[in-house]
Amino acid sequence: MPHVLVVEDDQFVRSALIRHLTEASHTVRSVGTALEALREVAHFRYDVVVLDLGLPDLDGAEALKMLRSITDVPVIVATARDDESEIVRLLNDGADDYLTKPFSVAHLSARIAAVLRRARAAGPEVPPDRVLRVGGLAVDPLRRQAELDSVPLDLTRREFDLLAYLAGRPGVVVPRKELLAEVWQQSYGDDQTIDVHLSWLRRKLGETAAAPRYLHTLRGVGVKLEPPA
């Protein structure tokens, strides 16, 4: 059952979206401001965010950039703006899809399903029928679960994808270009994106860049995952 966060300040629209998405078997939470949305995605795991651009506290385009700085959750932008250059800019800034208002809830549900299919397809290509083990790490690609010393790890979708991809190649230095292509599905991008996710992942593995245990970065080359010495 997909978990959806609706970010919409119009109470009538919010109520209608909550009602219809719930009837379509989605688990829905809603907020009315950008700051509330940022707090939600920082503390709870969502499968998709539906983001209105006309928010009272912060322009939705800026909210999108802030969301992208802390999470890789798929974002569908809901906008009354139909300017092509604006839509292209939003997609380049990290939106996964967009809908121009007014739209039907059936249309939104179809877009959510399509975004979730793409998100699942973008996962690392590792054998789905076996658990990957590296030292005390156990990564189950089929169930999308990971444990460290039998303790479950609370990972975002992208953190899990990154960990699973590296766990499928233990001891191998994986170039950053390969990580961008295989984990992020991008032919080019900012290395900082990888660094940020590695930092979050290290924190959850109980290590730091200065004192690595599993994740080792070779400056200018790539990243490898190996068991502690």
PDB file of N, CA and C in Angstrom, residues 159-198:
ATOM      1  N   GLU A 159      19.303   5.083  -0.351  1.00  0.00           N
ATOM      2  CA  GLU A 159      20.338   4.511   0.513  1.00  0.00           C
ATOM      3  C   GLU A 159      20.378   3.000   0.360  1.00  0.00           C
ATOM      4  N   PHE A 160      19.189   2.387   0.307  1.00  0.00           N
ATOM      5  CA  PHE A 160      19.156   0.931   0.135  1.00  0.00           C
ATOM      6  C   PHE A 160      19.722   0.532  -1.223  1.00  0.00           C
ATOM      7  N   ASP A 161      19.325   1.247  -2.275  1.00  0.00           N
ATOM      8  CA  ASP A 161      19.813   0.926  -3.608  1.00  0.00           C
ATOM      9  C   ASP A 161      21.336   1.015  -3.674  1.00  0.00           C
ATOM     10  N   LEU A 162      21.895   2.056  -3.064  1.00  0.00           N
ATOM     11  CA  LEU A 162      23.347   2.244  -3.061  1.00  0.00           C
ATOM     12  C   LEU A 162      24.032   1.122  -2.298  1.00  0.00           C
ATOM     13  N   LEU A 163      23.498   0.802  -1.114  1.00  0.00           N
ATOM     14  CA  LEU A 163      24.098  -0.259  -0.305  1.00  0.00           C
ATOM     15  C   LEU A 163      24.008  -1.604  -1.018  1.00  0.00           C
ATOM     16  N   ALA A 164      22.858  -1.896  -1.614  1.00  0.00           N
ATOM     17  CA  ALA A 164      22.675  -3.188  -2.291  1.00  0.00           C
ATOM     18  C   ALA A 164      23.598  -3.313  -3.500  1.00  0.00           C
ATOM     19  N   TYR A 165      23.760  -2.219  -4.229  1.00  0.00           N
ATOM     20  CA  TYR A 165      24.633  -2.279  -5.407  1.00  0.00           C
ATOM     21  C   TYR A 165      26.071  -2.569  -4.993  1.00  0.00           C
ATOM     22  N   LEU A 166      26.541  -1.900  -3.945  1.00  0.00           N
ATOM     23  CA  LEU A 166      27.905  -2.119  -3.467  1.00  0.00           C
ATOM     24  C   LEU A 166      28.049  -3.503  -2.840  1.00  0.00           C
ATOM     25  N   ALA A 167      27.004  -3.956  -2.130  1.00  0.00           N
ATOM     26  CA  ALA A 167      27.065  -5.268  -1.486  1.00  0.00           C
ATOM     27  C   ALA A 167      27.117  -6.390  -2.512  1.00  0.00           C
ATOM     28  N   GLY A 168      26.602  -6.128  -3.699  1.00  0.00           N
ATOM     29  CA  GLY A 168      26.677  -7.118  -4.761  1.00  0.00           C
ATOM     30  C   GLY A 168      28.051  -7.204  -5.401  1.00  0.00           C
ATOM     31  N   ARG A 169      28.943  -6.291  -5.010  1.00  0.00           N
ATOM     32  CA  ARG A 169      30.309  -6.243  -5.550  1.00  0.00           C
ATOM     33  C   ARG A 169      31.313  -6.031  -4.415  1.00  0.00           C
ATOM     34  N   PRO A 170      31.293  -6.883  -3.397  1.00  0.00           N
ATOM     35  CA  PRO A 170      32.142  -6.656  -2.214  1.00  0.00           C
ATOM     36  C   PRO A 170      33.625  -6.631  -2.569  1.00  0.00           C
ATOM     37  N   GLY A 171      34.320  -5.650  -2.014  1.00  0.00           N
ATOM     38  CA  GLY A 171      35.753  -5.536  -2.225  1.00  0.00           C
ATOM     39  C   GLY A 171      36.147  -4.924  -3.548  1.00  0.00           C
ATOM     40  N   VAL A 172      35.154  -4.596  -4.389  1.00  0.00           N
ATOM     41  CA  VAL A 172      35.430  -4.016  -5.710  1.00  0.00           C
ATOM     42  C   VAL A 172      35.251  -2.504  -5.629  1.00  0.00           C
ATOM     43  N   VAL A 173      36.217  -1.762  -6.157  1.00  0.00           N
ATOM     44  CA  VAL A 173      36.094  -0.310  -6.211  1.00  0.00           C
ATOM     45  C   VAL A 173      35.157   0.044  -7.365  1.00  0.00           C
ATOM     46  N   VAL A 174      34.011   0.597  -7.036  1.00  0.00           N
ATOM     47  CA  VAL A 174      33.005   0.945  -8.037  1.00  0.00           C
ATOM     48  C   VAL A 174      33.161   2.418  -8.398  1.00  0.00           C
ATOM     49  N   PRO A 175      33.428   2.735  -9.656  1.00  0.00           N
ATOM     50  CA  PRO A 175      33.583   4.137 -10.061  1.00  0.00           C
ATOM     51  C   PRO A 175      32.310   4.941  -9.819  1.00  0.00           C
ATOM     52  N   ARG A 176      32.486   6.222  -9.556  1.00  0.00           N
ATOM     53  CA  ARG A 176      31.339   7.093  -9.313  1.00  0.00           C
ATOM     54  C   ARG A 176      30.417   7.168 -10.530  1.00  0.00           C
ATOM     55  N   LYS A 177      31.003   7.149 -11.728  1.00  0.00           N
ATOM     56  CA  LYS A 177      30.172   7.185 -12.929  1.00  0.00           C
ATOM     57  C   LYS A 177      29.256   5.967 -12.992  1.00  0.00           C
ATOM     58  N   GLU A 178      29.773   4.836 -12.545  1.00  0.00           N
ATOM     59  CA  GLU A 178      28.948   3.626 -12.543  1.00  0.00           C
ATOM     60  C   GLU A 178      27.819   3.744 -11.534  1.00  0.00           C
ATOM     61  N   LEU A 179      28.120   4.310 -10.360  1.00  0.00           N
ATOM     62  CA  LEU A 179      27.072   4.498  -9.355  1.00  0.00           C
ATOM     63  C   LEU A 179      25.985   5.429  -9.876  1.00  0.00           C
ATOM     64  N   LEU A 180      26.378   6.519 -10.522  1.00  0.00           N
ATOM     65  CA  LEU A 180      25.386   7.440 -11.078  1.00  0.00           C
ATOM     66  C   LEU A 180      24.522   6.738 -12.124  1.00  0.00           C
ATOM     67  N   ALA A 181      25.165   5.922 -12.963  1.00  0.00           N
ATOM     68  CA  ALA A 181      24.437   5.264 -14.039  1.00  0.00           C
ATOM     69  C   ALA A 181      23.528   4.155 -13.526  1.00  0.00           C
ATOM     70  N   GLU A 182      24.012   3.350 -12.589  1.00  0.00           N
ATOM     71  CA  GLU A 182      23.273   2.170 -12.164  1.00  0.00           C
ATOM     72  C   GLU A 182      22.328   2.426 -10.995  1.00  0.00           C
ATOM     73  N   VAL A 183      22.712   3.285 -10.072  1.00  0.00           N
ATOM     74  CA  VAL A 183      21.883   3.541  -8.895  1.00  0.00           C
ATOM     75  C   VAL A 183      20.967   4.735  -9.115  1.00  0.00           C
ATOM     76  N   TRP A 184      21.521   5.802  -9.711  1.00  0.00           N
ATOM     77  CA  TRP A 184      20.731   7.013  -9.942  1.00  0.00           C
ATOM     78  C   TRP A 184      20.123   7.064 -11.341  1.00  0.00           C
ATOM     79  N   GLN A 185      20.508   6.106 -12.208  1.00  0.00           N
ATOM     80  CA  GLN A 185      20.005   6.091 -13.583  1.00  0.00           C
ATOM     81  C   GLN A 185      20.301   7.405 -14.297  1.00  0.00           C
ATOM     82  N   GLN A 186      21.498   7.939 -14.086  1.00  0.00           N
ATOM     83  CA  GLN A 186      21.922   9.185 -14.721  1.00  0.00           C
ATOM     84  C   GLN A 186      23.259   8.956 -15.410  1.00  0.00           C
ATOM     85  N   SER A 187      23.395   9.512 -16.602  1.00  0.00           N
ATOM     86  CA  SER A 187      24.662   9.381 -17.314  1.00  0.00           C
ATOM     87  C   SER A 187      25.691  10.383 -16.826  1.00  0.00           C
ATOM     88  N   TYR A 188      25.229  11.423 -16.145  1.00  0.00           N
ATOM     89  CA  TYR A 188      26.132  12.405 -15.559  1.00  0.00           C
ATOM     90  C   TYR A 188      25.425  13.021 -14.353  1.00  0.00           C
ATOM     91  N   GLY A 189      26.178  13.702 -13.521  1.00  0.00           N
ATOM     92  CA  GLY A 189      25.575  14.325 -12.355  1.00  0.00           C
ATOM     93  C   GLY A 189      26.630  14.875 -11.421  1.00  0.00           C
ATOM     94  N   ASP A 190      26.179  15.354 -10.297  1.00  0.00           N
ATOM     95  CA  ASP A 190      27.042  15.991  -9.315  1.00  0.00           C
ATOM     96  C   ASP A 190      27.549  14.939  -8.330  1.00  0.00           C
ATOM     97  N   ASP A 191      28.878  14.846  -8.179  1.00  0.00           N
ATOM     98  CA  ASP A 191      29.447  13.890  -7.220  1.00  0.00           C
ATOM     99  C   ASP A 191      28.956  14.142  -5.806  1.00  0.00           C
ATOM    100  N   GLN A 192      28.523  15.369  -5.538  1.00  0.00           N
ATOM    101  CA  GLN A 192      28.055  15.686  -4.192  1.00  0.00           C
ATOM    102  C   GLN A 192      26.833  14.858  -3.823  1.00  0.00           C
ATOM    103  N   THR A 193      26.032  14.512  -4.829  1.00  0.00           N
ATOM    104  CA  THR A 193      24.868  13.660  -4.578  1.00  0.00           C
ATOM    105  C   THR A 193      25.304  12.330  -3.969  1.00  0.00           C
ATOM    106  N   ILE A 194      26.354  11.738  -4.533  1.00  0.00           N
ATOM    107  CA  ILE A 194      26.872  10.481  -4.003  1.00  0.00           C
ATOM    108  C   ILE A 194      27.449  10.692  -2.611  1.00  0.00           C
ATOM    109  N   ASP A 195      28.211  11.766  -2.448  1.00  0.00           N
ATOM    110  CA  ASP A 195      28.842  12.033  -1.152  1.00  0.00           C
ATOM    111  C   ASP A 195      27.810  12.189  -0.039  1.00  0.00           C
ATOM    112  N   VAL A 196      26.728  12.896  -0.336  1.00  0.00           N
ATOM    113  CA  VAL A 196      25.683  13.112   0.671  1.00  0.00           C
ATOM    114  C   VAL A 196      25.059  11.785   1.078  1.00  0.00           C
ATOM    115  N   HIS A 197      24.734  10.946   0.109  1.00  0.00           N
ATOM    116  CA  HIS A 197      24.114   9.656   0.435  1.00  0.00           C
ATOM    117  C   HIS A 197      25.096   8.717   1.139  1.00  0.00           C
ATOM    118  N   LEU A 198      26.360   8.780   0.761  1.00  0.00           N
ATOM    119  CA  LEU A 198      27.366   7.988   1.469  1.00  0.00           C
ATOM    120  C   LEU A 198      27.481   8.438   2.921  1.00  0.00           C
TER     121      LEU A 198
END
